[in-house]
GROMACS .gro file of N, CA and C in nm:
model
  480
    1UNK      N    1   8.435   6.290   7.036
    1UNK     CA    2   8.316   6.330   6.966
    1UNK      C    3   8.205   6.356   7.067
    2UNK      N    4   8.096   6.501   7.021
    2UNK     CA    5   8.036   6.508   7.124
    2UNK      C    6   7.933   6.440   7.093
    3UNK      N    7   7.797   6.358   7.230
    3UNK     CA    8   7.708   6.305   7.238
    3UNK      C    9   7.611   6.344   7.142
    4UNK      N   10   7.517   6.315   7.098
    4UNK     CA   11   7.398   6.406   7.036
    4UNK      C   12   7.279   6.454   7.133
    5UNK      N   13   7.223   6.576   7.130
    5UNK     CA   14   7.151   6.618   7.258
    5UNK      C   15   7.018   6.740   7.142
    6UNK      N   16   6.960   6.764   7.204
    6UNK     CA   17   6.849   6.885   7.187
    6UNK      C   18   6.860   6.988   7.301
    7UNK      N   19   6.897   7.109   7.262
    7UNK     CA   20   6.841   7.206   7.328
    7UNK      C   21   6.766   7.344   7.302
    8UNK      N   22   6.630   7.418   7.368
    8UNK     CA   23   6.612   7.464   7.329
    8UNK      C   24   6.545   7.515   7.445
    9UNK      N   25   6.516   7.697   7.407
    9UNK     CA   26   6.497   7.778   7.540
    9UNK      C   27   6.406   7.899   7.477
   10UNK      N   28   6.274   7.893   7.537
   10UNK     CA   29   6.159   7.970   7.479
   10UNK      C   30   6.195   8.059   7.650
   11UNK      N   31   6.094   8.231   7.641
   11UNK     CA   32   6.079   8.323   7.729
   11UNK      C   33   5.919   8.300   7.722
   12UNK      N   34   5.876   8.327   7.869
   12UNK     CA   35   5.713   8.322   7.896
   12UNK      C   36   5.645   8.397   7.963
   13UNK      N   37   5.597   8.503   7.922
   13UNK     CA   38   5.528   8.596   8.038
   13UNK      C   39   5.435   8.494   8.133
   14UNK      N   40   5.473   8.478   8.235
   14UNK     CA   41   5.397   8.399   8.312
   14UNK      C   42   5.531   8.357   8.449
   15UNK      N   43   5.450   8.345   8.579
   15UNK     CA   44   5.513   8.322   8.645
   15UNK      C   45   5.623   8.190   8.701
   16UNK      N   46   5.726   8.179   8.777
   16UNK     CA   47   5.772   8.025   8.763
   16UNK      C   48   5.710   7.906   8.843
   17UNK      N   49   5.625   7.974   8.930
   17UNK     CA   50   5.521   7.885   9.006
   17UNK      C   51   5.391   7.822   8.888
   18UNK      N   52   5.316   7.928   8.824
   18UNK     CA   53   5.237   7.852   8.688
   18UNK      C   54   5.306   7.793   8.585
   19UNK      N   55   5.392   7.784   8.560
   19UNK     CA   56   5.534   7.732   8.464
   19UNK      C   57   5.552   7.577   8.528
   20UNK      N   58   5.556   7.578   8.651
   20UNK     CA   59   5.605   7.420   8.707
   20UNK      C   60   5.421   7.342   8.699
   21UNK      N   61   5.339   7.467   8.674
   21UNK     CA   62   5.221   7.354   8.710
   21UNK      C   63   5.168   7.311   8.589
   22UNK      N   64   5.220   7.387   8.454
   22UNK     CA   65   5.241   7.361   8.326
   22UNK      C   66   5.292   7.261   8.311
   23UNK      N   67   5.424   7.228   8.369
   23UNK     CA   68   5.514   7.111   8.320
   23UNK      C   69   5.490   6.986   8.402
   24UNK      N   70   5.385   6.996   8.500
   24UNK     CA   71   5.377   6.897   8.608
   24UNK      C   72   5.202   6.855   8.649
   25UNK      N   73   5.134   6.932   8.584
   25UNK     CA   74   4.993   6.911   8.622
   25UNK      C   75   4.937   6.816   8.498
   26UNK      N   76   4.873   6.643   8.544
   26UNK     CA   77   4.817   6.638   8.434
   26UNK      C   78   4.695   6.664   8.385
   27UNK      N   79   4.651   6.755   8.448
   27UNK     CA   80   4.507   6.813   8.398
   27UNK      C   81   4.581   6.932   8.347
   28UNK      N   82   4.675   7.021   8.366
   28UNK     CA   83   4.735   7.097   8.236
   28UNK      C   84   4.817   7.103   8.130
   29UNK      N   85   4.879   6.959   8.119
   29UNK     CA   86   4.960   6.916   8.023
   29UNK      C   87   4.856   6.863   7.912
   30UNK      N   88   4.747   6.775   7.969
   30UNK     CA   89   4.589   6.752   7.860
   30UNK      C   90   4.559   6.889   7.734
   31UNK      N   91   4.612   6.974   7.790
   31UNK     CA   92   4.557   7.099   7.707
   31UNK      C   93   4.604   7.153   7.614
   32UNK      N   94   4.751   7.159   7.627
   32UNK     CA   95   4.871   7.133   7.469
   32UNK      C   96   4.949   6.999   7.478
   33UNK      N   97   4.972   6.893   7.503
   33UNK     CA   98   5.057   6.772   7.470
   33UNK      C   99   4.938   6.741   7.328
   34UNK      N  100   5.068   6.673   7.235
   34UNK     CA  101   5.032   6.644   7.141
   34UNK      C  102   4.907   6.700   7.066
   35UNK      N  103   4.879   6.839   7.037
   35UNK     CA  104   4.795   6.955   6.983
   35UNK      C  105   4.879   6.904   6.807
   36UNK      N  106   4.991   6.840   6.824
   36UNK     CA  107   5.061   6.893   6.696
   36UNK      C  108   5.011   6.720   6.615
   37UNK      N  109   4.965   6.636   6.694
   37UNK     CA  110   4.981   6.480   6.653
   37UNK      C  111   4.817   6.420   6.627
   38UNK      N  112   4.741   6.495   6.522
   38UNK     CA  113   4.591   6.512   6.508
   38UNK      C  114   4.581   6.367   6.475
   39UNK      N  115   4.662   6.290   6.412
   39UNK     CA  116   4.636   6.167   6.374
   39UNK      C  117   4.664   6.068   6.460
   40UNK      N  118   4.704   6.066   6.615
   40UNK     CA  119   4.691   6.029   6.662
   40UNK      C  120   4.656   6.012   6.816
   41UNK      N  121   4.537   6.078   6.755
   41UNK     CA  122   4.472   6.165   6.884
   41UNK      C  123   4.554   6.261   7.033
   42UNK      N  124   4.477   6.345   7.051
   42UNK     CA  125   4.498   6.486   7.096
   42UNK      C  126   4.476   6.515   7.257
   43UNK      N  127   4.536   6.535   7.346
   43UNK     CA  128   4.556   6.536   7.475
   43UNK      C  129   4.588   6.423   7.537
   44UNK      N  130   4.702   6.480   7.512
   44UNK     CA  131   4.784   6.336   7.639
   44UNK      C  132   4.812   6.428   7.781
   45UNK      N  133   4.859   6.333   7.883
   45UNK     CA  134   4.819   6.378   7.992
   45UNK      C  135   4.946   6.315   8.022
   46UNK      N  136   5.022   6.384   8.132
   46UNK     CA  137   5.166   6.329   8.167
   46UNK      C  138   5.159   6.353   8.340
   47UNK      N  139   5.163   6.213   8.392
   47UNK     CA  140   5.103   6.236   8.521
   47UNK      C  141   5.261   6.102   8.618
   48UNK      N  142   5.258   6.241   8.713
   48UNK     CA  143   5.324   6.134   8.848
   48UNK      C  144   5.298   6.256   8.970
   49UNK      N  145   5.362   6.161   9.025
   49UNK     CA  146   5.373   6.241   9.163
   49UNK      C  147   5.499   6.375   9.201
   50UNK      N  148   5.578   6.323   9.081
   50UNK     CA  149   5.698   6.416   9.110
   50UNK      C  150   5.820   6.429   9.185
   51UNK      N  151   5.789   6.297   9.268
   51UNK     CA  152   5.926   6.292   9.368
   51UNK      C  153   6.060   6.236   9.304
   52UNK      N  154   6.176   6.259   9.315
   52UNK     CA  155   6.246   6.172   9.268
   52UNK      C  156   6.222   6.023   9.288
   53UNK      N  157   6.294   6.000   9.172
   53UNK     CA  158   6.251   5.830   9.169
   53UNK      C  159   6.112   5.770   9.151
   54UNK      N  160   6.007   5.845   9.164
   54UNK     CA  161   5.842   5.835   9.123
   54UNK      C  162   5.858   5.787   8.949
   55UNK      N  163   5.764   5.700   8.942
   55UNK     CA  164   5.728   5.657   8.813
   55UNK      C  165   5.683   5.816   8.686
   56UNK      N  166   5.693   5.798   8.567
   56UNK     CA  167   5.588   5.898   8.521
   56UNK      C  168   5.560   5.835   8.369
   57UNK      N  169   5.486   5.887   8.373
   57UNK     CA  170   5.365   5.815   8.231
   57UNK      C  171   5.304   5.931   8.129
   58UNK      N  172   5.276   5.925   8.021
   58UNK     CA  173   5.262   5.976   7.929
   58UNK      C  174   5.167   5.935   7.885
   59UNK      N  175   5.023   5.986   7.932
   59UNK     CA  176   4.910   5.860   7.896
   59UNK      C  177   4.806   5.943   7.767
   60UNK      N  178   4.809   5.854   7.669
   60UNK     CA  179   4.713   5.889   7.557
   60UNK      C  180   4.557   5.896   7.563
   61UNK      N  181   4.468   5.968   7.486
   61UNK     CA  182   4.341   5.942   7.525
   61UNK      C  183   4.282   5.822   7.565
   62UNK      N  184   4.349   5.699   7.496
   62UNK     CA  185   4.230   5.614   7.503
   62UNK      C  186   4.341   5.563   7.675
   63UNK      N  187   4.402   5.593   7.712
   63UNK     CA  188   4.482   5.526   7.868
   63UNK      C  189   4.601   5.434   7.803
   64UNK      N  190   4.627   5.436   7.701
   64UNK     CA  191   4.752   5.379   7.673
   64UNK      C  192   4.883   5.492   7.731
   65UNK      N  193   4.994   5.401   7.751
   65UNK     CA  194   5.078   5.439   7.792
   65UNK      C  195   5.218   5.486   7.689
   66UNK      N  196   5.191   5.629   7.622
   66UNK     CA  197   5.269   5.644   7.509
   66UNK      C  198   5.430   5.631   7.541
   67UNK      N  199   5.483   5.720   7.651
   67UNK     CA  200   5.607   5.714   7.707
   67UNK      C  201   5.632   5.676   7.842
   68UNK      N  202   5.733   5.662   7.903
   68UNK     CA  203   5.723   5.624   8.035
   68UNK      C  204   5.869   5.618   8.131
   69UNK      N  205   5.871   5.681   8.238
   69UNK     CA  206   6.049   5.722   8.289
   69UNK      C  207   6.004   5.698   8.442
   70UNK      N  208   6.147   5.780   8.466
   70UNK     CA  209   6.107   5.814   8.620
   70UNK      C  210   6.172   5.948   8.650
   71UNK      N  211   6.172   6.002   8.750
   71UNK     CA  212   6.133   6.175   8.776
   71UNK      C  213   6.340   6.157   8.852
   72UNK      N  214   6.406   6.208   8.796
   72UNK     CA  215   6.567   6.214   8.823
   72UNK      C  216   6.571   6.333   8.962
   73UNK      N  217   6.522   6.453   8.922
   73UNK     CA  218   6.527   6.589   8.995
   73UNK      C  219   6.378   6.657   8.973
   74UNK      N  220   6.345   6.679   9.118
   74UNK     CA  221   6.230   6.784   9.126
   74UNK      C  222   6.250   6.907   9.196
   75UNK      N  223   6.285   7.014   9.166
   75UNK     CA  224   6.301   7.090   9.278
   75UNK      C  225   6.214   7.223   9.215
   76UNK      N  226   6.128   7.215   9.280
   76UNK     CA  227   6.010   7.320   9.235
   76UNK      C  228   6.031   7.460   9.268
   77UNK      N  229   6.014   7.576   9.216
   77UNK     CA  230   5.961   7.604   9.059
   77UNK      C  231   6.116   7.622   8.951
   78UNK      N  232   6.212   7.565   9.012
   78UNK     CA  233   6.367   7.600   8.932
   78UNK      C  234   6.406   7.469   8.856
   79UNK      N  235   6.388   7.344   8.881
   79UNK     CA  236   6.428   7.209   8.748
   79UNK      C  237   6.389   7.121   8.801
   80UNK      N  238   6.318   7.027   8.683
   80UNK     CA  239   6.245   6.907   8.618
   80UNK      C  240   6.406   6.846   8.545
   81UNK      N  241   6.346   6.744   8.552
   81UNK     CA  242   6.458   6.626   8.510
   81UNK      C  243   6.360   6.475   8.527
   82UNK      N  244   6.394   6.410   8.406
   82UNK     CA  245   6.289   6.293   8.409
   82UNK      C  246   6.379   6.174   8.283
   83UNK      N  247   6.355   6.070   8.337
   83UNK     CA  248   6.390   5.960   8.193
   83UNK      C  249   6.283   5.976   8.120
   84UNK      N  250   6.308   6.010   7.993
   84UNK     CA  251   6.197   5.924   7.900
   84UNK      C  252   6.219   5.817   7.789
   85UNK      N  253   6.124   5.685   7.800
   85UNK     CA  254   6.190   5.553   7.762
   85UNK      C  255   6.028   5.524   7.693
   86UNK      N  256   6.094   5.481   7.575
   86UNK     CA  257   5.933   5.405   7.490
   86UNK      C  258   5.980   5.306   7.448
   87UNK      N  259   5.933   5.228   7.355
   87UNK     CA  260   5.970   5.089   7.280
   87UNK      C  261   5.960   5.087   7.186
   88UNK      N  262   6.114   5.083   7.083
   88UNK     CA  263   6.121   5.063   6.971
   88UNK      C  264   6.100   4.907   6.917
   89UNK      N  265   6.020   4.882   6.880
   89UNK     CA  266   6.029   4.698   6.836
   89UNK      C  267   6.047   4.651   6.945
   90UNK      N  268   6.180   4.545   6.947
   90UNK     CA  269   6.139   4.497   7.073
   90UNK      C  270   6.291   4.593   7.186
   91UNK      N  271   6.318   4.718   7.129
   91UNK     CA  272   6.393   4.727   7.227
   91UNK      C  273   6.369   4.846   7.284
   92UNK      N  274   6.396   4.875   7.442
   92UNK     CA  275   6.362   4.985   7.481
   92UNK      C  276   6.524   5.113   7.490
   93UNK      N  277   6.392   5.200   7.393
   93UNK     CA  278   6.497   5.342   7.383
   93UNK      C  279   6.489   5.466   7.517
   94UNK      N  280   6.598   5.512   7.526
   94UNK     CA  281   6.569   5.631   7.637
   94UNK      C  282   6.624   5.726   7.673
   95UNK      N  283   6.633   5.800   7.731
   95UNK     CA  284   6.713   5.932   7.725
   95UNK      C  285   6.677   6.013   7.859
   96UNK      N  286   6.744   6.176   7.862
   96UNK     CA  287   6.746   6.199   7.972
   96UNK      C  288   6.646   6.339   7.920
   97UNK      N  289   6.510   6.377   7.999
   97UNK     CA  290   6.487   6.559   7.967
   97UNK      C  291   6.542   6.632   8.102
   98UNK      N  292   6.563   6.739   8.068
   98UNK     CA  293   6.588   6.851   8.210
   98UNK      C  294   6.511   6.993   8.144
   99UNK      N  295   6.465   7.047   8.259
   99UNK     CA  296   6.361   7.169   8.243
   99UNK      C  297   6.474   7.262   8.335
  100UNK      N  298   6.516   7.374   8.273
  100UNK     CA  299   6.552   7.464   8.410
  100UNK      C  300   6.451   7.581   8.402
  101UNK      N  301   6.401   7.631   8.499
  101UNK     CA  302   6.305   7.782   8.518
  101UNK      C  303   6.353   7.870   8.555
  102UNK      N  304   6.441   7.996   8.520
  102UNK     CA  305   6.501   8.102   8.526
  102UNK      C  306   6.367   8.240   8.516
  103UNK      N  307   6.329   8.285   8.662
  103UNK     CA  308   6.294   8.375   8.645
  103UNK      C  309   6.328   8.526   8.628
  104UNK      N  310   6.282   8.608   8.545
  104UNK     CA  311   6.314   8.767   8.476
  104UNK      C  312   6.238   8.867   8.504
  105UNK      N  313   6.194   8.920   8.608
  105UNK     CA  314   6.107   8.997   8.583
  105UNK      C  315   5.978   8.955   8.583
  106UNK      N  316   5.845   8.994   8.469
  106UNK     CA  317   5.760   8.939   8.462
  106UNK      C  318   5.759   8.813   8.353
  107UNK      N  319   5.858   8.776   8.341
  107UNK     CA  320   5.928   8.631   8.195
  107UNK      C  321   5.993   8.505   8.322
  108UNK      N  322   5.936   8.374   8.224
  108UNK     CA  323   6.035   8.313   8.260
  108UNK      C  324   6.079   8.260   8.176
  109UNK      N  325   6.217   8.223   8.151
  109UNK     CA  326   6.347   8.176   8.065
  109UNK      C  327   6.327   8.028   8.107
  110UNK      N  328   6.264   7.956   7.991
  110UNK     CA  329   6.263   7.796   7.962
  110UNK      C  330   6.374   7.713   7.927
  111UNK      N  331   6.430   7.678   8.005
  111UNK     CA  332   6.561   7.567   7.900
  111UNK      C  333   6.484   7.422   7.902
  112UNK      N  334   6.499   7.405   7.811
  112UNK     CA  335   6.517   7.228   7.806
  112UNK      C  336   6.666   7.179   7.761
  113UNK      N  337   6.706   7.056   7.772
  113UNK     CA  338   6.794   7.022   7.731
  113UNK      C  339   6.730   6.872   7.740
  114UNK      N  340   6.766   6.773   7.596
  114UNK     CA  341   6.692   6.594   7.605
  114UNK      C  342   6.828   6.586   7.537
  115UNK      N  343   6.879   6.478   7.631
  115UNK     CA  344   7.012   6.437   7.620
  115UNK      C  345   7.013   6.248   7.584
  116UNK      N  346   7.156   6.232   7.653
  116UNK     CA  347   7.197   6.123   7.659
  116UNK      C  348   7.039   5.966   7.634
  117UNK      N  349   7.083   6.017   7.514
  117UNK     CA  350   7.001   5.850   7.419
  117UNK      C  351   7.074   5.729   7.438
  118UNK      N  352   6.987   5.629   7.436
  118UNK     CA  353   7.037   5.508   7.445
  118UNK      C  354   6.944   5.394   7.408
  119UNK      N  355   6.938   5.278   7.311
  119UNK     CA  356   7.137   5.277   7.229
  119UNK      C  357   7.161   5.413   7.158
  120UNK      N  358   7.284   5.399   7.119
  120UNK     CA  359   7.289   5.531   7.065
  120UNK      C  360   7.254   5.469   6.920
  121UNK      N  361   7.217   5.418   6.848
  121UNK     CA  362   7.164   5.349   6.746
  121UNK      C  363   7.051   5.437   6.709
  122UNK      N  364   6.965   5.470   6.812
  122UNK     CA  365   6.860   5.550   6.805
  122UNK      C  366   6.857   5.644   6.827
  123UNK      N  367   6.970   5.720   6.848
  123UNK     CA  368   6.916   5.868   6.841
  123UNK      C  369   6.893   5.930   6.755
  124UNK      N  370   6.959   5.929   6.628
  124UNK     CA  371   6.896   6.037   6.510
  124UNK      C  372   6.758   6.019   6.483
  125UNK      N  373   6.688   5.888   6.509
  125UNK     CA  374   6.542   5.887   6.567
  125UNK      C  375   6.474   5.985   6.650
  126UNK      N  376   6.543   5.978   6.733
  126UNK     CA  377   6.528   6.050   6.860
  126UNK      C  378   6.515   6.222   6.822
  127UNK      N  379   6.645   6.257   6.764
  127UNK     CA  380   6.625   6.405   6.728
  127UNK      C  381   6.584   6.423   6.673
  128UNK      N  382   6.485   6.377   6.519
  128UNK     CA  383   6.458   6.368   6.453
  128UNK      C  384   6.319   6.402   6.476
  129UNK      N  385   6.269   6.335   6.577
  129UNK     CA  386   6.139   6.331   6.644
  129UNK      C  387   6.105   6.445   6.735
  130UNK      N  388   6.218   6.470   6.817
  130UNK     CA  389   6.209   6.577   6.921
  130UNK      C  390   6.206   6.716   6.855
  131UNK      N  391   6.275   6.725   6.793
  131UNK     CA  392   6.327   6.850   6.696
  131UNK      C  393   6.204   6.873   6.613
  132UNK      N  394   6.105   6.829   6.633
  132UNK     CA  395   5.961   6.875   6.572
  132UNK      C  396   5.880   6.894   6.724
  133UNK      N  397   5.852   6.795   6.757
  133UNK     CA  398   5.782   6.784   6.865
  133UNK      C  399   5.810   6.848   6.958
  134UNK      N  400   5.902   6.917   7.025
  134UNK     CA  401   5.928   6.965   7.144
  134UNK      C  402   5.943   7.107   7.131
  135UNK      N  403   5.919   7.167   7.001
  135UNK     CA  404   5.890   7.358   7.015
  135UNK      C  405   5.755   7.328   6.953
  136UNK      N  406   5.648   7.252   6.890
  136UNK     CA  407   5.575   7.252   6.883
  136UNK      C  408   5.452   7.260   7.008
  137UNK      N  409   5.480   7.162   7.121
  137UNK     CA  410   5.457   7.115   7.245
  137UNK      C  411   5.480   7.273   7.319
  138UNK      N  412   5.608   7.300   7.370
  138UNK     CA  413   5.643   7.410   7.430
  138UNK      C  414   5.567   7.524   7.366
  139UNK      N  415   5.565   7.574   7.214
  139UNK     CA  416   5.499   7.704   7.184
  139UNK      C  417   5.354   7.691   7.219
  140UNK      N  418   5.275   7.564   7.216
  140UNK     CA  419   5.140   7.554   7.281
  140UNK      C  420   5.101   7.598   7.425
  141UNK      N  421   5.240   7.529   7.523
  141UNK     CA  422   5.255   7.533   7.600
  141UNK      C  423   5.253   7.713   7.662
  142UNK      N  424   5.334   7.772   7.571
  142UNK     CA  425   5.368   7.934   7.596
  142UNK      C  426   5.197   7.995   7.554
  143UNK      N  427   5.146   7.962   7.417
  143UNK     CA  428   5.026   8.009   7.393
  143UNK      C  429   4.909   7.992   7.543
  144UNK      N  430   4.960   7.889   7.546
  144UNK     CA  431   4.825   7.848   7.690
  144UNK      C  432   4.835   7.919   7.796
  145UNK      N  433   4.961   7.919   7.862
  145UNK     CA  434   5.019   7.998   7.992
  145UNK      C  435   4.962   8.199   7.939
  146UNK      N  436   5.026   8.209   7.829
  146UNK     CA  437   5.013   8.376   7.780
  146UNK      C  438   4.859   8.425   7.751
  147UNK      N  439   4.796   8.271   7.730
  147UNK     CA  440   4.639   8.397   7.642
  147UNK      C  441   4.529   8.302   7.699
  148UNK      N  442   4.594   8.177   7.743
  148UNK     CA  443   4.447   8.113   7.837
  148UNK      C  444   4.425   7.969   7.702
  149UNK      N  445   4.447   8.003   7.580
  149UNK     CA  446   4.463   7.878   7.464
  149UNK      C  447   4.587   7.836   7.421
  150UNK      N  448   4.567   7.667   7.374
  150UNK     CA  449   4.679   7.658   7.347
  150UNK      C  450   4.675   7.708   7.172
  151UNK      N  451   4.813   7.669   7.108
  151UNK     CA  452   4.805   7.713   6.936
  151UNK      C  453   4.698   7.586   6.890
  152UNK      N  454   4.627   7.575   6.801
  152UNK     CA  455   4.583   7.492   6.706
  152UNK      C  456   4.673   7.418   6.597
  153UNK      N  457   4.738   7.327   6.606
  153UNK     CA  458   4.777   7.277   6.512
  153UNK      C  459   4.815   7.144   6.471
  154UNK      N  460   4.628   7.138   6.462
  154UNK     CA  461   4.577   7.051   6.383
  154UNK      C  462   4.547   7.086   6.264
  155UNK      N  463   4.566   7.223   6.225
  155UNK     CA  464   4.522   7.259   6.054
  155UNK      C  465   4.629   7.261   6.014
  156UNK      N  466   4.780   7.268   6.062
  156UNK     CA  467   4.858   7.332   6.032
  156UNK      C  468   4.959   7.202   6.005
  157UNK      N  469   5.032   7.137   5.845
  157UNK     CA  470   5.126   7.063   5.874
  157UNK      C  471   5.253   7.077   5.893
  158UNK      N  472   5.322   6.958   5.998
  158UNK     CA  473   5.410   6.962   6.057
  158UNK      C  474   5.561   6.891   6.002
  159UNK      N  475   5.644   6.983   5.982
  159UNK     CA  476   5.744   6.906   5.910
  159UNK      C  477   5.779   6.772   6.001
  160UNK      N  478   5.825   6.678   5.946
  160UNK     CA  479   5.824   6.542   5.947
  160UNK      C  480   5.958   6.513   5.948
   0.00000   0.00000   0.00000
C-alpha cells in the first residue's frame, strides 16, 4: 500500500532566483503565509538560515512558534527540502516538504511534494490540512511574485 503524500505543481512568471527568495526570505514569506487563516492572525514569517541541518521556524505574529523542522536539502535556486513538525496534544507530528524549481523560459515550474507523516495516525489530519492550505499559500505566493500583491483571502471562505 502506497504512503499518503500531497503533491502539487503551480507555473510562475517570475524568475528561479526570486522564486527561492519567495520560499526562503522571511521578510517575503510575511507577505502571503497564512493570508488564508484571518482568524488566526495574518503574516507568519518562516525564517532560518538555510543550511542543511539549520533549525527553521514558522513564527506567528505575536513570535509564537507555529511549526518547526530542520532544512534536509538546500541547493539554491533548484530544491528546498525541510521537516515540518508541530504538536498534536502531547505528541509530536511530522513530515517531510520538498520544493523543486524547474526553470521554462520566462516560467518557473513549482513542485511541491509533503510526504512521509508520522505517526501515520495523523496523516489524514495532515492532508486534510495541507490540501487547503498549501494552494492557498502558493497561489498568494504566485499573486505576489506576478503583480507585486499577494490574493486577499480574508473575505473569501475557505473550505475546511
Amino acid at each position: 500500500m502506497s504512503k499518503p503524500q500531497f503533491a502539487y505543481v503551480t507555473y510562475i512568471a517570475t524568475t528561479p532566483g526570486k522564486l527561492w527568495e519567495a520560499l526562503t526570505s522571511a521578510e517575503f514569506t510575511r507577505q502571503y503565509w497564512g493570508r488564508d487563516w484571518p482568524d488566526r492572525g495574518m503574516h507568519r514569517s518562516l525564517v532560518s538560515d538555510w543550511q542543511p541541518g539549520a533549525e527553521i521556524k514558522m513564527l506567528m505574529q505575536d513570535g509564537e512558534t507555529e511549526f518547526y523542522g530542520e532544512v534536509l536539502e538546500a541547493d539554491p535556486p533548484r530544491r528546498l527540502s525541510y521537516t515540518f513538525k508541530f504538536m498534536m496534544g502531547d505528541v509530536e507530528a511530522g513530515s517531510r516538504v520538498t520544493f523543486d524549481l524547474e526553470p521554462n523560459g520566462s516560467i518557473v515550474k513549482l513542485s511541491l511534494l509533503h510526504e512521509d507523516f508520522s505517526p501515520e495516525s495523523v496523516a489524514d489530519h495532515f492532508i486534510a490540512g495541507i490540501s487547503n492550505g498549501w494552494p492557498a499559500i502558493l497561489s498568494c505566493m504566485k499573486s505576489l511574485l506576478e503583480t507585486g500583491k499577494p490574493l486577499d483571502l480574508t473575505k473569501t471562505k475557505m473550505d475546511a
